[in-house]
XYZ file of C-alpha atoms in Angstrom:
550
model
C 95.121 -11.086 32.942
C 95.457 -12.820 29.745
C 95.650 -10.141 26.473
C 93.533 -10.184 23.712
C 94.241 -10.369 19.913
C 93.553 -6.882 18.181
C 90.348 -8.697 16.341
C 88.949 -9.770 19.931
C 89.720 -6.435 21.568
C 87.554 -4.393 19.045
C 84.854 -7.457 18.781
C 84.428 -6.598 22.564
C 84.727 -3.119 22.689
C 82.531 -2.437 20.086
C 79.660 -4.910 22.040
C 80.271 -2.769 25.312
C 79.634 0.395 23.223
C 76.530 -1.249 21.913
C 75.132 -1.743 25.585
C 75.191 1.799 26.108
C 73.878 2.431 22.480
C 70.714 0.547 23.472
C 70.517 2.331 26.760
C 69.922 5.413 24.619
C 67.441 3.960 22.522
C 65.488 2.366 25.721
C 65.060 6.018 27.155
C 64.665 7.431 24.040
C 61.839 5.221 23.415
C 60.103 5.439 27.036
C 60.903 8.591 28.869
C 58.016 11.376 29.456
C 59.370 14.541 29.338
C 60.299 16.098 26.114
C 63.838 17.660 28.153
C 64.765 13.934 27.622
C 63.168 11.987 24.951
C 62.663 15.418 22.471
C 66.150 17.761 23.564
C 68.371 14.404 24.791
C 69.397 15.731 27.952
C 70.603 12.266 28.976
C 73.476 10.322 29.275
C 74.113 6.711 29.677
C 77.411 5.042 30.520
C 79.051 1.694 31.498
C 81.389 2.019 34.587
C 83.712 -0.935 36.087
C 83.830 -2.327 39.952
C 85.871 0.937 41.044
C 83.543 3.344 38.949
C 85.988 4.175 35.618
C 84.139 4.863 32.757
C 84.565 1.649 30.279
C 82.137 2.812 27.619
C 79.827 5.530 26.415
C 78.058 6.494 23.250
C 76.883 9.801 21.902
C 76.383 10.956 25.322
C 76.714 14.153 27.017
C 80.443 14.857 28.228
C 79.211 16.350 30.989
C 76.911 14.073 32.534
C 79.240 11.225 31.843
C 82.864 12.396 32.751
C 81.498 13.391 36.166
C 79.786 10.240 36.736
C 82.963 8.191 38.148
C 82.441 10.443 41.302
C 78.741 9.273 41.503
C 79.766 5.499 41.508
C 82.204 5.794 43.821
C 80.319 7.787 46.322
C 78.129 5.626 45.915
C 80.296 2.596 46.550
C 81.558 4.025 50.116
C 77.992 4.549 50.946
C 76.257 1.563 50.187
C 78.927 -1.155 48.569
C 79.083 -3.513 51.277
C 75.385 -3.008 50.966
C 74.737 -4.080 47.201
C 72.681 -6.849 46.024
C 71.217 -8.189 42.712
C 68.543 -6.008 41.364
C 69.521 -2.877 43.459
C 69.434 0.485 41.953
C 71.249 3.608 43.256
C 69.609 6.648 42.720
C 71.598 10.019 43.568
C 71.512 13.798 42.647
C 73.624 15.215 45.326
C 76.217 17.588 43.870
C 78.432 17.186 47.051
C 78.665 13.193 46.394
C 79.579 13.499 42.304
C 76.450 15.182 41.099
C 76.344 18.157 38.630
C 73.147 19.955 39.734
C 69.784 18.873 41.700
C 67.996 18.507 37.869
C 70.483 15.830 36.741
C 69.063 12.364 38.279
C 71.592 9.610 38.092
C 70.436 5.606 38.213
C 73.390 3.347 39.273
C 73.109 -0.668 38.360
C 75.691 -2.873 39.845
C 75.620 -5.663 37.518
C 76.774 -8.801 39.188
C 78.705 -12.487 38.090
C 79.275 -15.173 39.700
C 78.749 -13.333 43.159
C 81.004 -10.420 42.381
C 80.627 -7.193 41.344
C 81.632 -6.418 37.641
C 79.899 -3.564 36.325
C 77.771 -0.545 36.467
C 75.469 0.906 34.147
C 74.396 4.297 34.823
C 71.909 6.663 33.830
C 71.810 10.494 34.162
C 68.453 12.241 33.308
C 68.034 15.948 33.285
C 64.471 15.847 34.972
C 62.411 19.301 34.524
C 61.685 19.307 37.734
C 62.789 18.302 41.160
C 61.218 20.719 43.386
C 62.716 23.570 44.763
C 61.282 27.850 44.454
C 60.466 27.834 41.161
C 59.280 25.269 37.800
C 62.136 23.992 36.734
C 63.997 24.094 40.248
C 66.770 25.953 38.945
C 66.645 29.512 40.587
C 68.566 32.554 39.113
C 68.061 33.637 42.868
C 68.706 30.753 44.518
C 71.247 31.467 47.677
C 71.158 28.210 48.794
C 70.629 24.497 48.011
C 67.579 24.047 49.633
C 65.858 26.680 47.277
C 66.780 24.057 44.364
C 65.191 21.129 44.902
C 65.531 17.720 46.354
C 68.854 16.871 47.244
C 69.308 12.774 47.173
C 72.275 11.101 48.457
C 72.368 7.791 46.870
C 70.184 5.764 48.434
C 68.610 1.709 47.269
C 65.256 3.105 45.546
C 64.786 -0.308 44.073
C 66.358 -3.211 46.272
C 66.558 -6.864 44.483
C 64.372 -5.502 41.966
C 61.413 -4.651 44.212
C 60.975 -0.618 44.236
C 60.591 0.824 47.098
C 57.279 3.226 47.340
C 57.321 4.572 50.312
C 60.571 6.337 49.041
C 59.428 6.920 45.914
C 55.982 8.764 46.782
C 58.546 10.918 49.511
C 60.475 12.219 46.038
C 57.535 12.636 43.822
C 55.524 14.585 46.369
C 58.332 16.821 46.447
C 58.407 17.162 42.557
C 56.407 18.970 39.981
C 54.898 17.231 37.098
C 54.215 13.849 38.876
C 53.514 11.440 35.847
C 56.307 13.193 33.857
C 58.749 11.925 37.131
C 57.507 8.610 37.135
C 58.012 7.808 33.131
C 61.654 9.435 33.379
C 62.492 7.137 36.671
C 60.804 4.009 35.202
C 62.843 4.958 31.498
C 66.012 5.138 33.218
C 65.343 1.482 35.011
C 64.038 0.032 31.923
C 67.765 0.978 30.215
C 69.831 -0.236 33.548
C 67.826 -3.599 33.117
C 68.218 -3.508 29.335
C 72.494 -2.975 29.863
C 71.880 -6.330 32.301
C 70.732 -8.543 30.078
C 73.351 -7.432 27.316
C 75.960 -7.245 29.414
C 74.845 -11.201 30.680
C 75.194 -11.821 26.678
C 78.430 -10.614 26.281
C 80.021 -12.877 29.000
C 78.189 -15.676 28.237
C 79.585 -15.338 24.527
C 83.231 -13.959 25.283
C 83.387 -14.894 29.163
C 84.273 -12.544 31.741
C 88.444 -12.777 31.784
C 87.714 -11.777 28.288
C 85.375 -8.846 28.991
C 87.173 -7.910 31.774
C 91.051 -7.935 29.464
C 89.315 -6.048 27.093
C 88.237 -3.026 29.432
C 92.120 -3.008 30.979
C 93.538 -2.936 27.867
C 91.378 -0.012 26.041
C 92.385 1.900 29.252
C 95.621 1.476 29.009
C 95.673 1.944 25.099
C 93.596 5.805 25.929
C 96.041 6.508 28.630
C 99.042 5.714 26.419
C 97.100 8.108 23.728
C 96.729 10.924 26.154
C 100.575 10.467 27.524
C 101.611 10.943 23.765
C 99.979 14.098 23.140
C 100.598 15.992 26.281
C 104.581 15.180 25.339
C 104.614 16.915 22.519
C 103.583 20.323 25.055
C 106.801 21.780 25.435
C 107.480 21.212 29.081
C 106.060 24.719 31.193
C 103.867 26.731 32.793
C 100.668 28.067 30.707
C 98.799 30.606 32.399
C 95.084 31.991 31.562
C 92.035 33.267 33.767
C 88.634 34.311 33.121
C 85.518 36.172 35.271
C 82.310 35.144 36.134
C 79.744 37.402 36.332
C 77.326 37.529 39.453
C 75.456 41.035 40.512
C 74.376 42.111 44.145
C 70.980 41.908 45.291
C 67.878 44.814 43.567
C 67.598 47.618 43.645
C 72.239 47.970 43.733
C 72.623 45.320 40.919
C 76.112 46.153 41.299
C 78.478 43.933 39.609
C 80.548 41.567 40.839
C 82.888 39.317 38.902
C 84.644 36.335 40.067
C 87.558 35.698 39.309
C 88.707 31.805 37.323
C 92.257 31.447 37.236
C 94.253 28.671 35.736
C 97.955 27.737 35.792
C 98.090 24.140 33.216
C 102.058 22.835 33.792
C 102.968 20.444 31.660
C 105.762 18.388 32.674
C 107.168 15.336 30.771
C 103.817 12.589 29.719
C 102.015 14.772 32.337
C 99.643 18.211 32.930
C 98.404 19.746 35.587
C 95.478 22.035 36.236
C 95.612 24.036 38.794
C 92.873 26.634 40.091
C 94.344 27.707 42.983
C 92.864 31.514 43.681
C 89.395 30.418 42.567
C 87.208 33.154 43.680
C 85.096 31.832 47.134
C 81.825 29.658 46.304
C 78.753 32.462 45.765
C 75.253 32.311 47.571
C 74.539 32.154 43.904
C 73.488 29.100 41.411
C 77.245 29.582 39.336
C 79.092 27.239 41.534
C 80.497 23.914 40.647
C 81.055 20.715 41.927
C 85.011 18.988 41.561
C 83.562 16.398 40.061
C 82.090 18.971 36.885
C 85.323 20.929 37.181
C 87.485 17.995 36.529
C 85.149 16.909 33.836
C 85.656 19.883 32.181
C 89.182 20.119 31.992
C 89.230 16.450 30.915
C 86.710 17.155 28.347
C 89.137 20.121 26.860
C 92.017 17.745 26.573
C 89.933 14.540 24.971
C 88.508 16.805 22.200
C 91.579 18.941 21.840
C 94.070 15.998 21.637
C 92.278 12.940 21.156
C 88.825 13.398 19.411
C 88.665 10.211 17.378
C 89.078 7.752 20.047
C 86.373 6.228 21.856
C 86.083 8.049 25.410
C 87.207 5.803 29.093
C 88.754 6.533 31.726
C 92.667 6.024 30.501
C 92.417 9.746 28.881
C 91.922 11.129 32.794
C 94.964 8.835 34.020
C 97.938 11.109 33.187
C 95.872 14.464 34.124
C 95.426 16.112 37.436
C 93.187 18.800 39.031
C 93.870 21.152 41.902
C 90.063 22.802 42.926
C 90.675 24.336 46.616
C 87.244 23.601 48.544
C 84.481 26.353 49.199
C 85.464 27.741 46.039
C 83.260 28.279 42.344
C 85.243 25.140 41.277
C 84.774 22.988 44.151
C 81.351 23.888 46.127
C 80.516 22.808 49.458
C 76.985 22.571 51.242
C 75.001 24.995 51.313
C 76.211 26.504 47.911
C 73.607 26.545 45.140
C 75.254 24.444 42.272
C 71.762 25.273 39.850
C 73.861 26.792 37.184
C 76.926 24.948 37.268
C 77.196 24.788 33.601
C 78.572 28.585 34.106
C 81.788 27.274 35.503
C 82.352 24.663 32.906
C 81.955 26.981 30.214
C 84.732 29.551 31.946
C 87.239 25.802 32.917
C 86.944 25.106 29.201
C 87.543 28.743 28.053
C 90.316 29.074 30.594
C 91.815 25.768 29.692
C 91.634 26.784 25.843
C 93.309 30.011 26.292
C 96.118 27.975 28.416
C 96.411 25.619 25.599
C 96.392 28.772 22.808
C 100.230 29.356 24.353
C 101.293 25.719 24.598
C 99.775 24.309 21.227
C 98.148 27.505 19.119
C 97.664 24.927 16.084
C 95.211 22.981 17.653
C 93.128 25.495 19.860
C 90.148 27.007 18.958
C 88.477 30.624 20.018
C 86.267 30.462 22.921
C 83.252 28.485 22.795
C 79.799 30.333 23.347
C 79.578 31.305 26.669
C 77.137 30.419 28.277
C 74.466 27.395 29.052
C 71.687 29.741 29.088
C 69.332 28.241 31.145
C 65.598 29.609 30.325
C 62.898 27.800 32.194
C 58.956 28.702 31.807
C 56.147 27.157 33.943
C 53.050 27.107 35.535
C 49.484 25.742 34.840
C 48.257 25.615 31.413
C 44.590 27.304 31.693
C 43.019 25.003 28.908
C 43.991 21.287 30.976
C 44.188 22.647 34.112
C 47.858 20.687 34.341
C 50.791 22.371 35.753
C 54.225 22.067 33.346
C 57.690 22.853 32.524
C 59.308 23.994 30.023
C 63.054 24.274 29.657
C 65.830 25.351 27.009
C 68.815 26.100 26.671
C 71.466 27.579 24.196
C 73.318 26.198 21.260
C 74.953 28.769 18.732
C 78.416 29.950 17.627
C 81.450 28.297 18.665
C 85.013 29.493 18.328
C 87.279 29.812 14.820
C 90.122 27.183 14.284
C 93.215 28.410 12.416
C 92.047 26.245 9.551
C 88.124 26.969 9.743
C 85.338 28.843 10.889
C 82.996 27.752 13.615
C 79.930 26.108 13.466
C 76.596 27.712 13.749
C 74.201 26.801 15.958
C 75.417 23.808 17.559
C 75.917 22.413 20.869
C 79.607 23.095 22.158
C 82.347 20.225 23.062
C 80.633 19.556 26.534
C 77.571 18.699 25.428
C 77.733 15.894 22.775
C 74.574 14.697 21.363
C 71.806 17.854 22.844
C 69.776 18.954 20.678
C 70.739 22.556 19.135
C 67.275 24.102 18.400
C 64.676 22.379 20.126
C 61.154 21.641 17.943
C 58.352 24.123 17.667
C 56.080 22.218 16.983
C 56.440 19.621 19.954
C 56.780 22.430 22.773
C 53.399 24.086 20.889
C 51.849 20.796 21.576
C 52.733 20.515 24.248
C 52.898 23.560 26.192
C 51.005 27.077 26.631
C 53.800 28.563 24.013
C 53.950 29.459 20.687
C 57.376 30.112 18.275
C 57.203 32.913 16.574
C 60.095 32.438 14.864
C 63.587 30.880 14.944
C 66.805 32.418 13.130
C 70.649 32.051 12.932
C 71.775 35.905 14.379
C 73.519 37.627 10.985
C 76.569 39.149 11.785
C 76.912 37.214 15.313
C 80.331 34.731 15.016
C 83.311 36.726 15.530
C 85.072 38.391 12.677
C 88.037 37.265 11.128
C 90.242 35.039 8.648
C 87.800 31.877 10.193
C 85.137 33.494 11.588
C 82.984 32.667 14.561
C 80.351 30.296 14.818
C 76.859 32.275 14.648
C 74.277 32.536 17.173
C 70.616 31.763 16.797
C 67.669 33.911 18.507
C 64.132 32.449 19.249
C 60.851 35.051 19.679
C 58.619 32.540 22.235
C 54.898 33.592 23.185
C 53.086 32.494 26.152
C 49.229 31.780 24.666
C 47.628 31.306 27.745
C 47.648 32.025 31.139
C 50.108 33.107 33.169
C 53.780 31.300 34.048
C 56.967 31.897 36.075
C 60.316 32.784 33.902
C 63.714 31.859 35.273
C 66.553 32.767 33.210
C 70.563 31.465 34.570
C 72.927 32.872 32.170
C 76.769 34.231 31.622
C 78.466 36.664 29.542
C 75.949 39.440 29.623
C 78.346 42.464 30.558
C 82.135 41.977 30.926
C 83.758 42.682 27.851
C 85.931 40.017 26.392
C 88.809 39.855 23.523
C 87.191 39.145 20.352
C 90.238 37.727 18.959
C 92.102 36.473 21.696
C 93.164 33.375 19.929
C 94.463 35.273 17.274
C 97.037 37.819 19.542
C 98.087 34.394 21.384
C 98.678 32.743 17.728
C 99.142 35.133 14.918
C 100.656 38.396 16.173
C 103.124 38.274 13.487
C 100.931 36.816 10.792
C 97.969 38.445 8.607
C 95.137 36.643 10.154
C 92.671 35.911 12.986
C 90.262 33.418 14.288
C 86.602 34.785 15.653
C 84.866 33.656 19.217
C 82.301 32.263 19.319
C 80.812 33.584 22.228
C 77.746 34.565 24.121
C 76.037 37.575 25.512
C 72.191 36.944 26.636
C 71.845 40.539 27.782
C 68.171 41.268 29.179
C 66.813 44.651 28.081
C 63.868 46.266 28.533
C 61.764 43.537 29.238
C 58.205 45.095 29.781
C 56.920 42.783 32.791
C 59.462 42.503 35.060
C 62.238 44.941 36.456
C 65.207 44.503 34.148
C 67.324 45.691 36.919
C 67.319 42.638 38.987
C 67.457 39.709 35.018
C 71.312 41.216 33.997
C 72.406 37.625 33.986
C 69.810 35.277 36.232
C 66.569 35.684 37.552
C 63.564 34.169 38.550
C 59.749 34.298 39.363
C 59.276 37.065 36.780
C 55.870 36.543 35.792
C 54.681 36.431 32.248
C 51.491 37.633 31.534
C 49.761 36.100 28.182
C 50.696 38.818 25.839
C 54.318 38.628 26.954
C 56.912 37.800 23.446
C 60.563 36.429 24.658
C 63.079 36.891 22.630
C 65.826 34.383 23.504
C 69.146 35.170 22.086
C 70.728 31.156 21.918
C 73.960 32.211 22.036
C 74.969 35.253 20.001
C 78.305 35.824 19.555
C 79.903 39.223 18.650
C 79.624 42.752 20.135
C 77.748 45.302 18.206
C 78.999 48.383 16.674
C 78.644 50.520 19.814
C 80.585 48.066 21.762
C 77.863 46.998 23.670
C 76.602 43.256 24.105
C 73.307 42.555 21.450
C 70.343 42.248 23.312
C 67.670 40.416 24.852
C 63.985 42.307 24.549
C 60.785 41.789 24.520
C 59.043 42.332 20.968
């Protein structure tokens, strides 16, 4: 394969990047439910014949690193099966999913008779079925109690969609019309990467395209390979908990245990989780393809931030995730709240790299996704609905600078922080009371943690269901970690960033049983939430800040 001038290579690169760009702004511009179009949890991506990511945008790292394991499940399922106007659609965490929520579109995009490309869309829909609105169950014990699981199957074959399918998922889903505009958003921006992927080899031709995606992989790989030699060859060694409890009325606690040995050896690292604490009949498990992503994730944005994101970072990195375990779930493991584990890989993998490179960690990120998730039927339309949010707040110190405040953390790109008022008052039973940055919450220090933001929500009408999938609520954890790895023999510290949603005293519902998740605790109209999005520091009694009800 021929290679391309330094002019040509960006010209292309930048027009790939652009496909997925306008992906974005097709769903942005069509989808239904405000979890997509309002809070942007989506992801778009371009992915080559064996299912390496060749281009992404402001997308979730999340949805997109894991994707490769989506495309080629995919391929061994159906590729000798793929046509022209096909579209794969898949949410199975067992087959490169994250969790039941996050529905993925797969496009093979075809020239000349051969396959070239795939754009791919991942949509957080609100709803997929399962116990309770929103489908993700703090109780879940299973992945049945979830959802719909969907192996990738042809929902649309040579363009045609097939309804007999579709009715079988939508009956099965909450929120019909909201489904359909999310489904039909996702197509729209598969069929939208089509055409401008047709434009770029009609202008550039394919050997071009094609050159230009093998050499930006090998220029990210030869990137990655740089930075990991400066690590001073070794073993780096760090491990965190997981908190799960037993069953009411006990509540007992029961941590898992995340441990991680990184070796670095030469142009190459290692990850290895080997002693991963068994997979739970609890939502905190994770798939390998999320677990991978997340150490992957941790290296691009320690290492090699600036560059646009493909597969060549991944090339030089390995993961070890024995089966059945947190990091690599099998069925029937709930994988609801997998965004638990990624948080812990990432905090893991930063306390690794705190002993290998201390200049360029950071504290711990906030801990938590913080999955809240209110639903029911709204009294005055007589309409059932969902609403969902999550955290954004205080991330971890650098040596150089504190942490942002209220922001998303480095796994979830482009989500938005605080979500608007006035859109979920529109649109839902709910009303804000108010929305504020927690004083005092980033960790103390030199550089100080990131702070935390708390939201008071209402319920104005009716009655709903409250699920609540959270991390960080009880075990206590070293405020200045960072700073004992780095500075023990200097005057100075970096703060966390951190996390502790802890539920107390919530009037309607038996606290007991809501220490970290929960579900179908029902809200009467009266009932005030007050959601701490990721507060960061313990309070003056040593205790974790609370969660209550106002």
């Amino acid at each position: 394969m021929n290679r391309l001038d330094p002019i040509t290579l960006e010209v292309v690169t930048e027009g790939m990047i652009s496909v997925v760009r306008e992906m974005r702004a097709t769903v942005f511009l069509t989808a239904r439910s405000v979890a997509i179009y309002e809070a942007r949890d989506f992801s778009c991506g371009l992915f080559d014949a064996k299912g390496q990511v060749v281009a992404q945008s402001e997308d979730i790292g999340s949805h997109v690193v894991p994707m490769p394991w989506s495309v080629e499940s995919s391929l061994k399922i159906l590729g000798d099966d793929l046509a022209p106007g096909d579209v794969i659609v898949m949410n199975d965490p067992y087959l490169g999913g994250t969790h039941l929520n996050d529905v993925t579109l797969i496009y093979p995009v075809f020239h000349d008779g051969e396959l070239v490309f795939f754009p791919a869309v991942r949509e957080h829909w609100a709803d997929v079925g399962g116990s309770v609105p929103g489908s993700m169950s703090g109780t879940a014990s299973e992945i049945y109690q979830e959802g719909l699981r969907i192996p990738p199957v042809k929902l649309v074959e040579q363009g045609e969609i097939n309804q007999a399918a579709m009715e079988i998922l939508l009956s099965n889903m909450r929120v019909r019309d909201e489904r359909i505009g999310d489904f039909n958003s996702g197509l729209a921006a598969c069929r939208t990467a089509e055409r401008r992927i047709r434009e770029l080899i009609s202008r550039y031709g394919i050997e071009t395209l094609l050159a230009g995606v093998q050499s930006n992989l090998e220029r990210s790989e030869t990137r990655m390979r740089a930075q990991i030699a400066k690590l001073p060859d070794g073993e780096y060694f760090y491990e965190d908990y997981l908190e799960t409890f037993s069953q009411p009325p006990e509540c007992r606690l029961e941590p898992l245990l995340l441990p991680l040995h990184l070796t670095v050896t030469g142009e190459t690292l290692t990850a290895d989780f080997t002693g991963a604490a068994e997979q739970a009949p609890a939502p905190v498990n994770s798939t390998l393809a999320v677990t991978a992503a997340s150490v992957f994730i941790t290296l691009k944005s320690v290492f090699d931030p600036t560059q646009a994101l493909n597969h060549g970072s991944f090339r030089p990195v390995s993961v070890i995730a024995p089966e059945s375990t947190i990091v690599n779930v099998t069925h029937p493991a709930p994988a609801g709240s997998h965004g638990e584990i990624r948080k812990r890989v990432i905090a893991t993998m930063l306390g690794a790299l705190a002993h290998a490179c201390p200049e360029r960690s950071s504290a711990d990120i906030h801990r938590t996704s913080f999955h809240n998730l209110i639903g029911g039927i709204d009294t005055a339309t007589g309409k059932e609905y969902v609403h969902y949010e999550w955290a954004s707040g205080g991330n971890g110190a650098f040596l150089e600078d504190d942490g942002p405040s209220s922001m998303a953390a480095i796994d979830w790109g482009d989500l938005c922080t605080v979500q608007s008022a006035e859109v979920m008052e529109t649109r839902y039973p709910l009303h804000v009371k108010w929305s504020r940055q927690a004083m005092d919450s980033g960790g103390a220090g030199r550089t100080r943690g990131g702070l935390g933001t708390r939201r008071a929500l209402q319920l104005t009408r009716g009655r709903a269901l409250y699920s609540l999938l959270s991390d960080g609520a009880v075990l206590p954890r070293l405020e200045f970690w960072v700073a004992r790895v780095l500075h023990q023999s200097a005057a100075t510290c970096t703060g966390t960033g951190r996390t502790y949603p802890f539920l107390h005293r919530v009037r309607w519902v038996d606290t007991r049983s809501m220490l970290v998740r929960s579900s179908c605790c029902k809200a009467p109209v009266v009932a005030v939430m007050v959601i701490p999005l990721s507060g960061s520091r313990r309070s003056a009694g040593g205790r974790p800040r609370g969660l209550c009800v106002c």
